Amino acid sequence: MDKNRILTGDRPTGRLHIGHYFGSLKNRVKLQDEYDTYILIADVQALTDNFSNPEKVRKNVREVLIDYLSVGIDPKKTTIYLQSMVPETAELTVFYSNLVTIARLERNPTVKTEIAQKREVFGESVTYGFLGYPVSQAADITIMDGTIVPAGEDQEPLIEQCREIVRKFNSIYGDVLREPQILLSKEKRIKGLDGNEKMGKSLGNAIYISDSPEEITKKVMSAVTDPNRITKETKGDPDVCMVSYYHNLFSTPEECKTVCEECRAGKRGCVACKKQLANNIIEYLKPMREKRAYYEAHPEILDKILIEGTKKAKEEAKKNMKRIKKAMKLDYFE
Ligand code: TRP
Ligand code: SF4
């Protein structure tokens, strides 16, 4: 096993969709065989913009955990834990808060974008907690001594900020922390069923890993196709059609070739094309739905996974906190 450690996570604010699957979960399943892997369910971070909705966060901890397990994240290989149950993270956040300026946080592009998008939560003035979440994320990573953070492009400014904190810390207190690196997912972002660059709950254009066959069919039927096609005989352009785009993710190469050829030749009806796609997505996600049903029927297994993962993460956090406090001369009565 490599000396590197993977640390990544998600805010439990909703169920995960196929954008998450192709963009990161699939890769995590592969990486867990090569690396010591930790995944945190970031409930404290989720509260930074959902502070008045604790029920939502609580409910989604379970949903996200089931999503992880149903796609094949294996708790024997990956330590899955709850952020709030490792209070060393919060402690380290306080220590790091001296090493970051407010101006630097305000310049963080990801934070900036999010604040602009969350006017309905924050109004004119953002909370201290939200502005500071990059500091807490730096603590998430370094308290576990994480060195590789598989994540999407949107997380790049956060990892960069973490690296700056690490360098600052080491320059003052000695060489204690390792600088993590982002591992950008090679997959490009999956577009929504409506052609939007982003897939999301608020946009209503996402297929969830947990969607039922009926939900999948309904969503695929409403997907955006080539707007110039009037009848089946109209020659189509699969390059501007979301159904064809999704065939490329869920159908065999032969099927994709036929879809394109028949569409261009005006020999394929959009309804039939969509039905075929819906069936392929239903089949693709079937093993995940079955696993989900199993875990939903066995909540005690879910609890056990989180309890054990959190126990292991806490031990790791304690160990690293000891080194950190020693370096900061906070090791009283040791
Ligand atoms: N910011 C991540 C998100 O928006 C969640 C997260 C919290 C995270 N702590 C992390 C990701 C540490 C990677 C590493 O979903
Ligand atoms: Fe899209 Fe298929 Fe219709 Fe062509 S036939 S426009 S690929 S749905």
Short mmCIF file of C-alpha atoms and ligand atoms in Angstrom, two decimals:
data_model
loop_
_atom_site.label_atom_id
_atom_site.label_comp_id
_atom_site.label_asym_id
_atom_site.label_seq_id
_atom_site.Cartn_x
_atom_site.Cartn_y
_atom_site.Cartn_z
CA MET A 1 0.00 0.00 0.00
CA ASP A 2 1.19 3.47 -0.94
CA LYS A 3 2.15 5.81 1.91
CA ASN A 4 -0.29 8.29 0.47
CA ARG A 5 -3.73 8.51 1.96
CA ILE A 6 -6.90 9.45 0.17
CA LEU A 7 -9.29 11.77 1.92
CA THR A 8 -12.46 13.03 0.31
CA GLY A 9 -16.07 13.58 1.15
CA ASP A 10 -19.46 15.02 0.40
CA ARG A 11 -21.90 17.35 2.07
CA PRO A 12 -25.00 15.36 2.96
CA THR A 13 -27.52 17.73 1.44
CA GLY A 14 -29.20 15.39 -1.02
CA ARG A 15 -29.07 11.99 -2.66
CA LEU A 16 -26.28 11.48 -5.16
CA HIS A 17 -26.96 11.44 -8.89
CA ILE A 18 -25.29 9.91 -11.92
CA GLY A 19 -23.16 13.04 -12.30
CA HIS A 20 -21.61 12.17 -8.94
CA TYR A 21 -21.33 8.56 -10.04
CA PHE A 22 -19.42 9.16 -13.26
CA GLY A 23 -17.56 12.19 -11.92
CA SER A 24 -16.24 10.74 -8.66
CA LEU A 25 -17.87 7.67 -7.09
CA LYS A 26 -16.80 5.28 -9.84
CA ASN A 27 -13.24 6.46 -9.44
CA ARG A 28 -13.35 6.11 -5.65
CA VAL A 29 -14.41 2.49 -6.02
CA LYS A 30 -11.30 1.89 -8.10
CA LEU A 31 -8.96 3.89 -5.88
CA GLN A 32 -9.95 2.04 -2.70
CA ASP A 33 -8.02 -0.97 -4.00
CA GLU A 34 -4.85 1.04 -4.44
CA TYR A 35 -4.88 3.42 -1.49
CA ASP A 36 -5.71 3.71 2.14
CA THR A 37 -8.98 5.62 1.69
CA TYR A 38 -11.03 7.80 4.04
CA ILE A 39 -14.37 9.30 3.08
CA LEU A 40 -16.09 11.76 5.34
CA ILE A 41 -19.74 12.63 5.33
CA ALA A 42 -19.37 16.35 5.91
CA ASP A 43 -22.39 17.06 8.10
CA VAL A 44 -20.79 20.07 9.81
CA GLN A 45 -19.94 21.62 6.45
CA ALA A 46 -23.47 20.86 5.23
CA LEU A 47 -24.81 22.89 8.15
CA THR A 48 -22.83 25.97 7.09
CA ASP A 49 -25.50 26.74 4.51
CA ASN A 50 -28.28 24.60 6.00
CA PHE A 51 -28.00 25.69 9.63
CA SER A 52 -31.74 26.18 9.92
CA ASN A 53 -32.50 22.79 8.44
CA PRO A 54 -30.79 20.16 10.61
CA GLU A 55 -33.40 17.52 9.71
CA LYS A 56 -32.36 17.73 6.07
CA VAL A 57 -28.71 17.12 6.91
CA ARG A 58 -29.52 14.30 9.30
CA LYS A 59 -31.71 12.51 6.77
CA ASN A 60 -29.17 12.83 4.00
CA VAL A 61 -26.31 11.37 6.04
CA ARG A 62 -28.10 8.07 5.67
CA GLU A 63 -28.98 8.64 2.02
CA VAL A 64 -25.40 9.46 1.07
CA LEU A 65 -24.08 6.49 3.04
CA ILE A 66 -26.46 4.15 1.20
CA ASP A 67 -25.44 5.74 -2.13
CA TYR A 68 -21.77 5.03 -1.30
CA LEU A 69 -22.45 1.42 -0.41
CA SER A 70 -24.73 0.77 -3.35
CA VAL A 71 -22.14 1.89 -5.90
CA GLY A 72 -19.51 -0.38 -4.38
CA ILE A 73 -17.60 1.67 -1.86
CA ASP A 74 -16.57 -1.11 0.46
CA PRO A 75 -16.33 -0.32 4.18
CA LYS A 76 -13.67 -3.04 4.50
CA LYS A 77 -11.43 -1.00 2.21
CA THR A 78 -12.67 2.54 2.81
CA THR A 79 -13.11 4.20 6.19
CA ILE A 80 -16.42 6.06 6.04
CA TYR A 81 -16.97 8.46 8.92
CA LEU A 82 -19.01 11.38 10.20
CA GLN A 83 -17.31 14.75 10.35
CA SER A 84 -19.18 15.90 13.46
CA MET A 85 -18.08 12.81 15.38
CA VAL A 86 -14.42 13.69 15.01
CA PRO A 87 -14.31 16.88 17.10
CA GLU A 88 -10.54 17.16 16.60
CA THR A 89 -11.51 18.56 13.20
CA ALA A 90 -13.30 21.48 14.86
CA GLU A 91 -10.39 22.00 17.23
CA LEU A 92 -7.92 22.12 14.38
CA THR A 93 -10.16 24.55 12.51
CA VAL A 94 -9.74 26.98 15.39
CA PHE A 95 -5.95 26.63 15.27
CA TYR A 96 -5.90 27.17 11.51
CA SER A 97 -8.15 30.22 11.71
CA ASN A 98 -5.12 32.25 12.81
CA LEU A 99 -3.28 31.34 9.64
CA VAL A 100 -5.85 32.63 7.16
CA THR A 101 -6.94 36.18 6.47
CA ILE A 102 -10.52 37.20 5.86
CA ALA A 103 -9.47 38.83 2.60
CA ARG A 104 -7.99 35.54 1.38
CA LEU A 105 -11.22 33.68 2.19
CA GLU A 106 -13.26 36.32 0.41
CA ARG A 107 -11.10 35.86 -2.66
CA ASN A 108 -11.61 32.08 -2.80
CA PRO A 109 -13.42 31.62 -6.15
CA THR A 110 -15.51 28.65 -5.02
CA VAL A 111 -16.67 30.42 -1.87
CA LYS A 112 -17.37 33.56 -3.86
CA THR A 113 -19.55 31.72 -6.38
CA GLU A 114 -21.42 29.88 -3.67
CA ILE A 115 -22.16 33.05 -1.70
CA ALA A 116 -23.55 34.65 -4.85
CA GLN A 117 -25.76 31.57 -5.41
CA LYS A 118 -26.99 31.45 -1.83
CA ARG A 119 -28.48 34.91 -1.45
CA GLU A 120 -31.68 33.37 -0.14
CA VAL A 121 -29.70 31.80 2.74
CA PHE A 122 -27.32 34.62 3.59
CA GLY A 123 -28.98 37.80 2.35
CA GLU A 124 -26.51 40.68 2.25
CA SER A 125 -24.04 39.32 4.76
CA VAL A 126 -22.51 35.86 4.80
CA THR A 127 -21.95 33.96 8.06
CA TYR A 128 -18.55 33.54 9.63
CA GLY A 129 -19.05 29.77 9.44
CA PHE A 130 -19.69 29.68 5.72
CA LEU A 131 -16.90 32.09 4.86
CA GLY A 132 -14.59 29.95 6.94
CA TYR A 133 -15.55 26.53 5.60
CA PRO A 134 -12.33 26.25 3.55
CA VAL A 135 -10.46 26.41 6.87
CA SER A 136 -12.56 23.60 8.25
CA GLN A 137 -12.05 21.62 5.05
CA ALA A 138 -8.28 22.05 5.44
CA ALA A 139 -8.71 20.58 8.92
CA ASP A 140 -10.76 17.67 7.52
CA ILE A 141 -7.95 16.74 5.21
CA THR A 142 -4.94 17.26 7.45
CA ILE A 143 -6.35 15.84 10.68
CA MET A 144 -6.44 12.51 8.81
CA ASP A 145 -3.06 13.20 7.23
CA GLY A 146 -4.71 12.97 3.82
CA THR A 147 -2.34 13.53 0.90
CA ILE A 148 -4.55 12.90 -2.10
CA VAL A 149 -7.98 14.46 -2.50
CA PRO A 150 -9.95 13.09 -5.45
CA ALA A 151 -12.43 15.82 -6.32
CA GLY A 152 -13.92 17.90 -9.08
CA GLU A 153 -12.58 21.19 -10.41
CA ASP A 154 -14.81 23.20 -8.10
CA GLN A 155 -12.77 21.90 -5.16
CA GLU A 156 -9.45 23.10 -6.57
CA PRO A 157 -9.47 26.52 -4.83
CA LEU A 158 -10.27 24.78 -1.54
CA ILE A 159 -7.36 22.39 -1.83
CA GLU A 160 -5.09 25.27 -2.84
CA GLN A 161 -6.16 27.13 0.27
CA CYS A 162 -5.48 24.02 2.34
CA ARG A 163 -1.99 23.82 0.88
CA GLU A 164 -1.33 27.43 1.83
CA ILE A 165 -2.47 26.76 5.39
CA VAL A 166 -0.19 23.74 5.58
CA ARG A 167 2.81 25.73 4.34
CA LYS A 168 2.10 28.53 6.78
CA PHE A 169 1.68 26.09 9.64
CA ASN A 170 4.91 24.29 8.83
CA SER A 171 6.83 27.54 8.45
CA ILE A 172 5.82 28.60 11.97
CA TYR A 173 5.55 25.37 13.95
CA GLY A 174 7.94 23.04 12.11
CA ASP A 175 7.57 20.37 9.49
CA VAL A 176 4.50 18.59 10.83
CA LEU A 177 1.88 18.53 8.11
CA ARG A 178 1.88 17.02 4.62
CA GLU A 179 0.66 19.15 1.72
CA PRO A 180 -2.24 17.42 0.00
CA GLN A 181 -2.77 17.27 -3.71
CA ILE A 182 -6.00 17.27 -5.63
CA LEU A 183 -6.63 14.35 -7.93
CA LEU A 184 -8.88 15.81 -10.58
CA SER A 185 -11.35 13.41 -12.04
CA LYS A 186 -10.59 12.69 -15.67
CA GLU A 187 -14.25 12.42 -16.53
CA LYS A 188 -15.82 15.58 -17.76
CA ARG A 189 -18.87 16.89 -15.98
CA ILE A 190 -22.08 15.15 -17.01
CA LYS A 191 -24.70 17.47 -18.44
CA GLY A 192 -28.29 17.46 -17.25
CA LEU A 193 -31.18 15.90 -19.16
CA ASP A 194 -32.10 19.40 -20.33
CA GLY A 195 -28.65 20.05 -21.77
CA ASN A 196 -27.63 22.29 -18.86
CA GLU A 197 -23.89 22.07 -18.11
CA LYS A 198 -24.71 21.30 -14.50
CA MET A 199 -26.85 18.54 -13.10
CA GLY A 200 -28.65 19.29 -9.90
CA LYS A 201 -31.68 18.85 -7.75
CA SER A 202 -32.79 22.47 -8.01
CA LEU A 203 -32.56 22.23 -11.79
CA GLY A 204 -34.73 19.09 -11.88
CA ASN A 205 -32.53 17.61 -14.60
CA ALA A 206 -30.78 14.79 -12.77
CA ILE A 207 -31.15 11.04 -12.60
CA TYR A 208 -30.42 9.77 -9.11
CA ILE A 209 -28.61 6.54 -8.36
CA SER A 210 -31.65 5.61 -6.28
CA ASP A 211 -34.32 6.52 -8.86
CA SER A 212 -36.96 3.87 -9.51
CA PRO A 213 -37.46 2.45 -13.04
CA GLU A 214 -40.64 4.58 -13.32
CA GLU A 215 -38.78 7.76 -12.35
CA ILE A 216 -35.98 6.99 -14.79
CA THR A 217 -38.44 6.41 -17.66
CA LYS A 218 -40.36 9.58 -16.88
CA LYS A 219 -37.19 11.68 -16.78
CA VAL A 220 -35.71 10.22 -19.97
CA MET A 221 -39.00 10.83 -21.79
CA SER A 222 -38.68 14.52 -20.99
CA ALA A 223 -35.03 14.79 -22.11
CA VAL A 224 -34.11 17.41 -24.69
CA THR A 225 -33.73 16.07 -28.25
CA ASP A 226 -32.77 17.65 -31.56
CA PRO A 227 -35.32 20.51 -31.74
CA ASN A 228 -35.32 20.47 -35.55
CA ARG A 229 -36.86 17.03 -35.79
CA ILE A 230 -40.53 17.13 -36.62
CA THR A 231 -41.24 13.57 -37.70
CA LYS A 232 -39.36 10.32 -37.58
CA GLU A 233 -38.32 10.89 -41.19
CA THR A 234 -36.66 14.25 -40.45
CA LYS A 235 -32.90 13.78 -40.55
CA GLY A 236 -31.61 14.40 -37.03
CA ASP A 237 -28.40 15.52 -35.41
CA PRO A 238 -27.49 13.30 -32.46
CA ASP A 239 -24.74 15.76 -31.50
CA VAL A 240 -27.32 18.22 -30.22
CA CYS A 241 -29.49 15.58 -28.53
CA MET A 242 -29.25 14.72 -24.84
CA VAL A 243 -30.69 11.26 -25.45
CA SER A 244 -27.78 10.43 -27.72
CA TYR A 245 -25.40 11.97 -25.16
CA TYR A 246 -26.74 9.63 -22.48
CA HIS A 247 -26.69 6.63 -24.83
CA ASN A 248 -22.93 7.17 -24.88
CA LEU A 249 -22.82 6.65 -21.12
CA PHE A 250 -25.23 3.75 -20.74
CA SER A 251 -25.49 1.87 -24.02
CA THR A 252 -23.08 -0.44 -25.85
CA PRO A 253 -20.80 1.03 -28.56
CA GLU A 254 -22.83 -0.88 -31.19
CA GLU A 255 -26.08 0.58 -29.93
CA CYS A 256 -24.58 4.09 -29.93
CA LYS A 257 -23.44 3.64 -33.51
CA THR A 258 -26.91 2.52 -34.59
CA VAL A 259 -28.55 5.42 -32.73
CA CYS A 260 -26.37 7.95 -34.57
CA GLU A 261 -26.70 6.34 -37.99
CA GLU A 262 -30.46 5.87 -37.82
CA CYS A 263 -31.02 9.35 -36.37
CA ARG A 264 -28.98 11.01 -39.13
CA ALA A 265 -30.78 8.99 -41.78
CA GLY A 266 -34.24 9.82 -40.43
CA LYS A 267 -34.90 6.18 -39.62
CA ARG A 268 -35.38 6.39 -35.88
CA GLY A 269 -38.20 7.73 -33.79
CA CYS A 270 -37.31 9.76 -30.71
CA VAL A 271 -39.82 7.95 -28.50
CA ALA A 272 -38.34 4.54 -29.32
CA CYS A 273 -34.85 5.95 -28.92
CA LYS A 274 -35.74 7.26 -25.45
CA LYS A 275 -37.38 3.98 -24.42
CA GLN A 276 -34.25 2.09 -25.34
CA LEU A 277 -32.13 4.52 -23.33
CA ALA A 278 -34.44 4.38 -20.32
CA ASN A 279 -34.24 0.58 -20.32
CA ASN A 280 -30.46 0.64 -20.50
CA ILE A 281 -30.22 3.10 -17.59
CA ILE A 282 -32.66 0.99 -15.58
CA GLU A 283 -30.52 -2.10 -16.21
CA TYR A 284 -27.26 -0.26 -15.45
CA LEU A 285 -28.52 1.00 -12.11
CA LYS A 286 -30.33 -2.21 -11.17
CA PRO A 287 -27.55 -3.73 -9.01
CA MET A 288 -27.29 -0.40 -7.18
CA ARG A 289 -31.03 -0.31 -6.52
CA GLU A 290 -30.88 -3.87 -5.22
CA LYS A 291 -28.06 -3.05 -2.83
CA ARG A 292 -29.96 0.04 -1.68
CA ALA A 293 -33.03 -2.08 -0.92
CA TYR A 294 -30.86 -4.44 1.11
CA TYR A 295 -29.36 -1.65 3.22
CA GLU A 296 -32.72 0.04 3.68
CA ALA A 297 -33.97 -3.20 5.14
CA HIS A 298 -30.90 -3.50 7.41
CA PRO A 299 -30.38 -0.13 9.11
CA GLU A 300 -28.33 -1.80 11.84
CA ILE A 301 -25.61 -2.53 9.28
CA LEU A 302 -25.52 1.15 8.32
CA ASP A 303 -25.08 2.17 11.94
CA LYS A 304 -22.32 -0.37 12.41
CA ILE A 305 -20.42 0.89 9.36
CA LEU A 306 -20.54 4.50 10.58
CA ILE A 307 -19.67 3.59 14.15
CA GLU A 308 -16.67 1.52 13.11
CA GLY A 309 -15.48 3.99 10.48
CA THR A 310 -15.78 6.87 12.89
CA LYS A 311 -13.92 4.95 15.59
CA LYS A 312 -11.02 4.35 13.25
CA ALA A 313 -11.04 7.96 12.03
CA LYS A 314 -11.04 9.22 15.61
CA GLU A 315 -7.97 7.17 16.46
CA GLU A 316 -6.18 8.61 13.47
CA ALA A 317 -7.30 12.14 14.38
CA LYS A 318 -6.10 11.74 17.97
CA LYS A 319 -2.72 10.57 16.80
CA ASN A 320 -2.27 13.50 14.45
CA MET A 321 -3.67 16.04 16.92
CA LYS A 322 -1.03 14.95 19.40
CA ARG A 323 1.75 15.82 16.95
CA ILE A 324 0.08 19.09 16.03
CA LYS A 325 -0.42 20.22 19.62
CA LYS A 326 3.13 19.31 20.48
CA ALA A 327 4.39 21.48 17.63
CA MET A 328 2.17 24.33 18.79
CA LYS A 329 3.39 23.99 22.38
CA LEU A 330 -0.08 23.05 23.52
CA ASP A 331 1.03 19.70 24.92
CA TYR A 332 0.48 20.51 28.60
CA PHE A 333 0.96 17.80 31.23
CA GLU A 334 1.97 15.22 28.66
N1 TRP B 1 -16.58 20.54 -0.05
C1 TRP B 1 -17.01 19.20 -0.36
C2 TRP B 1 -18.37 19.31 -1.07
O1 TRP B 1 -18.79 20.37 -1.41
C3 TRP B 1 -17.15 18.32 0.84
C4 TRP B 1 -15.92 18.16 1.69
C5 TRP B 1 -15.81 18.47 3.01
C6 TRP B 1 -14.65 17.65 1.28
N2 TRP B 1 -14.57 18.19 3.47
C7 TRP B 1 -13.82 17.70 2.44
C8 TRP B 1 -14.14 17.18 0.07
C9 TRP B 1 -12.51 17.28 2.38
C10 TRP B 1 -12.82 16.77 0.02
C11 TRP B 1 -11.99 16.83 1.16
O2 TRP B 1 -19.04 18.32 -1.26
FE1 SF4 B 2 -32.07 12.13 -30.24
FE2 SF4 B 2 -32.58 9.59 -30.73
FE3 SF4 B 2 -34.32 11.51 -31.49
FE4 SF4 B 2 -31.97 11.27 -32.72
S1 SF4 B 2 -33.62 9.76 -32.66
S2 SF4 B 2 -32.91 13.18 -32.00
S3 SF4 B 2 -30.63 10.62 -31.04
S4 SF4 B 2 -33.79 10.95 -29.40
#
